[in-house]
CSV table of C-alpha atoms in Angstrom, one decimal:
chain,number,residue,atom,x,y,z
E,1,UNK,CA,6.1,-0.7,-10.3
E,2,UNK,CA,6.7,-4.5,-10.0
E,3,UNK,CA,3.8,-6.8,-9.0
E,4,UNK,CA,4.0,-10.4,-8.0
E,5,UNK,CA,1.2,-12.2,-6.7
E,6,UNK,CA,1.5,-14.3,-4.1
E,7,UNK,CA,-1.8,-16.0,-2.9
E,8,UNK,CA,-5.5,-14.5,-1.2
E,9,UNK,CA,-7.3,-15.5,2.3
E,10,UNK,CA,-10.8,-15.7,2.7
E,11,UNK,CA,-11.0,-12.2,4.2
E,12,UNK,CA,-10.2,-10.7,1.0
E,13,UNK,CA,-6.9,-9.4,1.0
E,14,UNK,CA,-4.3,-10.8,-1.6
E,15,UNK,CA,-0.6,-11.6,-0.7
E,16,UNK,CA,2.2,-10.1,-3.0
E,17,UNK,CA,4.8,-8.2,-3.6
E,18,UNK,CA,4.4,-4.7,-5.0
E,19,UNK,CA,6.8,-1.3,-4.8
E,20,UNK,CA,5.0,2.3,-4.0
E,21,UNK,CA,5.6,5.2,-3.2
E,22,UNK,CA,4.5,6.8,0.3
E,23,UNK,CA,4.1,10.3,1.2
E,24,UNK,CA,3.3,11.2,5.2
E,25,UNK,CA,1.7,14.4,5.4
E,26,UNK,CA,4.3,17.1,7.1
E,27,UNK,CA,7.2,15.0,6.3
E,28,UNK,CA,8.9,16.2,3.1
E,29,UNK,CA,9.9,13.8,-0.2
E,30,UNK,CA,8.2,10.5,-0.4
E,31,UNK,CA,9.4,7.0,0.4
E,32,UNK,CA,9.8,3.7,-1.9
E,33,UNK,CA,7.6,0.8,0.3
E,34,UNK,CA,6.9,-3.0,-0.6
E,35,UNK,CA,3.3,-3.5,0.0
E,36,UNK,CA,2.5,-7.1,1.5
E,37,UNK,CA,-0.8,-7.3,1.4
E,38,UNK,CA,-3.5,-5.5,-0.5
E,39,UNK,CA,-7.7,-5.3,-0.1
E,40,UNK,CA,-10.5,-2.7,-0.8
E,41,UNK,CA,-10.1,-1.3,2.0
E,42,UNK,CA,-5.9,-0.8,3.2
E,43,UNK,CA,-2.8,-2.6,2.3
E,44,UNK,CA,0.2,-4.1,4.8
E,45,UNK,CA,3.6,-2.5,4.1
E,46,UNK,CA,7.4,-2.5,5.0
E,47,UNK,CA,8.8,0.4,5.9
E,48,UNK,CA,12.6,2.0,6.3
E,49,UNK,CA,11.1,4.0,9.4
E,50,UNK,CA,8.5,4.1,11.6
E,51,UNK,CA,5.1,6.3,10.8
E,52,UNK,CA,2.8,7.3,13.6
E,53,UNK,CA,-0.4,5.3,13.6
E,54,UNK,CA,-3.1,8.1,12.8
E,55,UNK,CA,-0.4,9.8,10.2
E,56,UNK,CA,-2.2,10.7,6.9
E,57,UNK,CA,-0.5,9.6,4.1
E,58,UNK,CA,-1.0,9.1,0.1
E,59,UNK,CA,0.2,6.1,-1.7
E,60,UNK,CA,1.0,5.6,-5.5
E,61,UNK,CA,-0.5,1.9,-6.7
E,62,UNK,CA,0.0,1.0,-10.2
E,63,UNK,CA,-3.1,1.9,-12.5
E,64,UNK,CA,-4.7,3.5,-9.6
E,65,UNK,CA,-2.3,6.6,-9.0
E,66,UNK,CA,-2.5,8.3,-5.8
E,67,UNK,CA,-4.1,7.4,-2.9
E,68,UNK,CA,-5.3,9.0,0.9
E,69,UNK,CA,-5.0,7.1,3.6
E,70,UNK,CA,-4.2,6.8,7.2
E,71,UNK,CA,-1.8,4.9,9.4
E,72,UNK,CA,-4.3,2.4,11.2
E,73,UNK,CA,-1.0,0.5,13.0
E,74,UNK,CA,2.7,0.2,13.2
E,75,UNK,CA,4.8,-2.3,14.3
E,76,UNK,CA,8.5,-4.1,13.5
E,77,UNK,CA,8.8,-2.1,10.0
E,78,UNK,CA,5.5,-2.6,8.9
E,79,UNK,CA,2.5,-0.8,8.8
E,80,UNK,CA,-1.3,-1.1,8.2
E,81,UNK,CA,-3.4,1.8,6.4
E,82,UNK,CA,-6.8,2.2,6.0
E,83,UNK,CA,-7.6,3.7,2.5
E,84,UNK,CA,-10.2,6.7,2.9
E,85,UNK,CA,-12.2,5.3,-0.3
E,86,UNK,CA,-12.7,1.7,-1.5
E,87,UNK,CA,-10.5,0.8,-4.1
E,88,UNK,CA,-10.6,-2.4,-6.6
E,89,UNK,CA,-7.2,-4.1,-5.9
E,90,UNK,CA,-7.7,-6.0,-9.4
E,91,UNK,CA,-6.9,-2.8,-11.1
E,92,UNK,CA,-3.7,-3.1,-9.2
E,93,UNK,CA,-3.0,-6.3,-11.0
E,94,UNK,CA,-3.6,-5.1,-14.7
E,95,UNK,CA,-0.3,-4.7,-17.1
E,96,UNK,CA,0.2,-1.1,-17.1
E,97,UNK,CA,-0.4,0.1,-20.7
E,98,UNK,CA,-3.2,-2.4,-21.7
E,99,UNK,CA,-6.6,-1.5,-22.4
């Protein structure tokens, strides 16, 4: 997975450019995404089709593996989702493969 950091804002969240892999519950096969935007609690991303706000869905993040989620909104090719669990987006970060 590629990361490139962009920037932060004062609510948190952290700009950049990262590829995942997105899996909607009911919907077979997963989907390659570029997440936008990234916090403890969700993460902005594009998507090649529209997902149902209130979908579940699992997400793969570097370092972090996979995690649940739900659609919070959707709109224009991107979408917001609400992780069910804090995460640290520093881990997210981290060169793969260094301790």
């Amino acid at each position: 997975m590629d990361t490139t950091a962009v920037g932060g804002d004062d609510r948190g969240r952290d700009s950049l450019f990262l590829l995942a892999r997105l899996k909607v519950a009911g919907v077979d096969g997963e989907t390659t995404v570029r997440v936008r935007n990234l916090s403890s609690g969700g993460l902005m991303v594009e998507l090649p089709e529209p997902v149902a706000p209130d979908s579940v869905i699992q997400i793969e993040l570097a370092a972090l593996g996979w995690l649940a989620g739900r659609v919070a909104w959707q709109t224009e090719g991107r979408a917001g989702i609400a992780f069910d669990k804090p995460i640290d987006p520093q881990l997210v970060r981290k060169p793969v493969g260094l301790a």
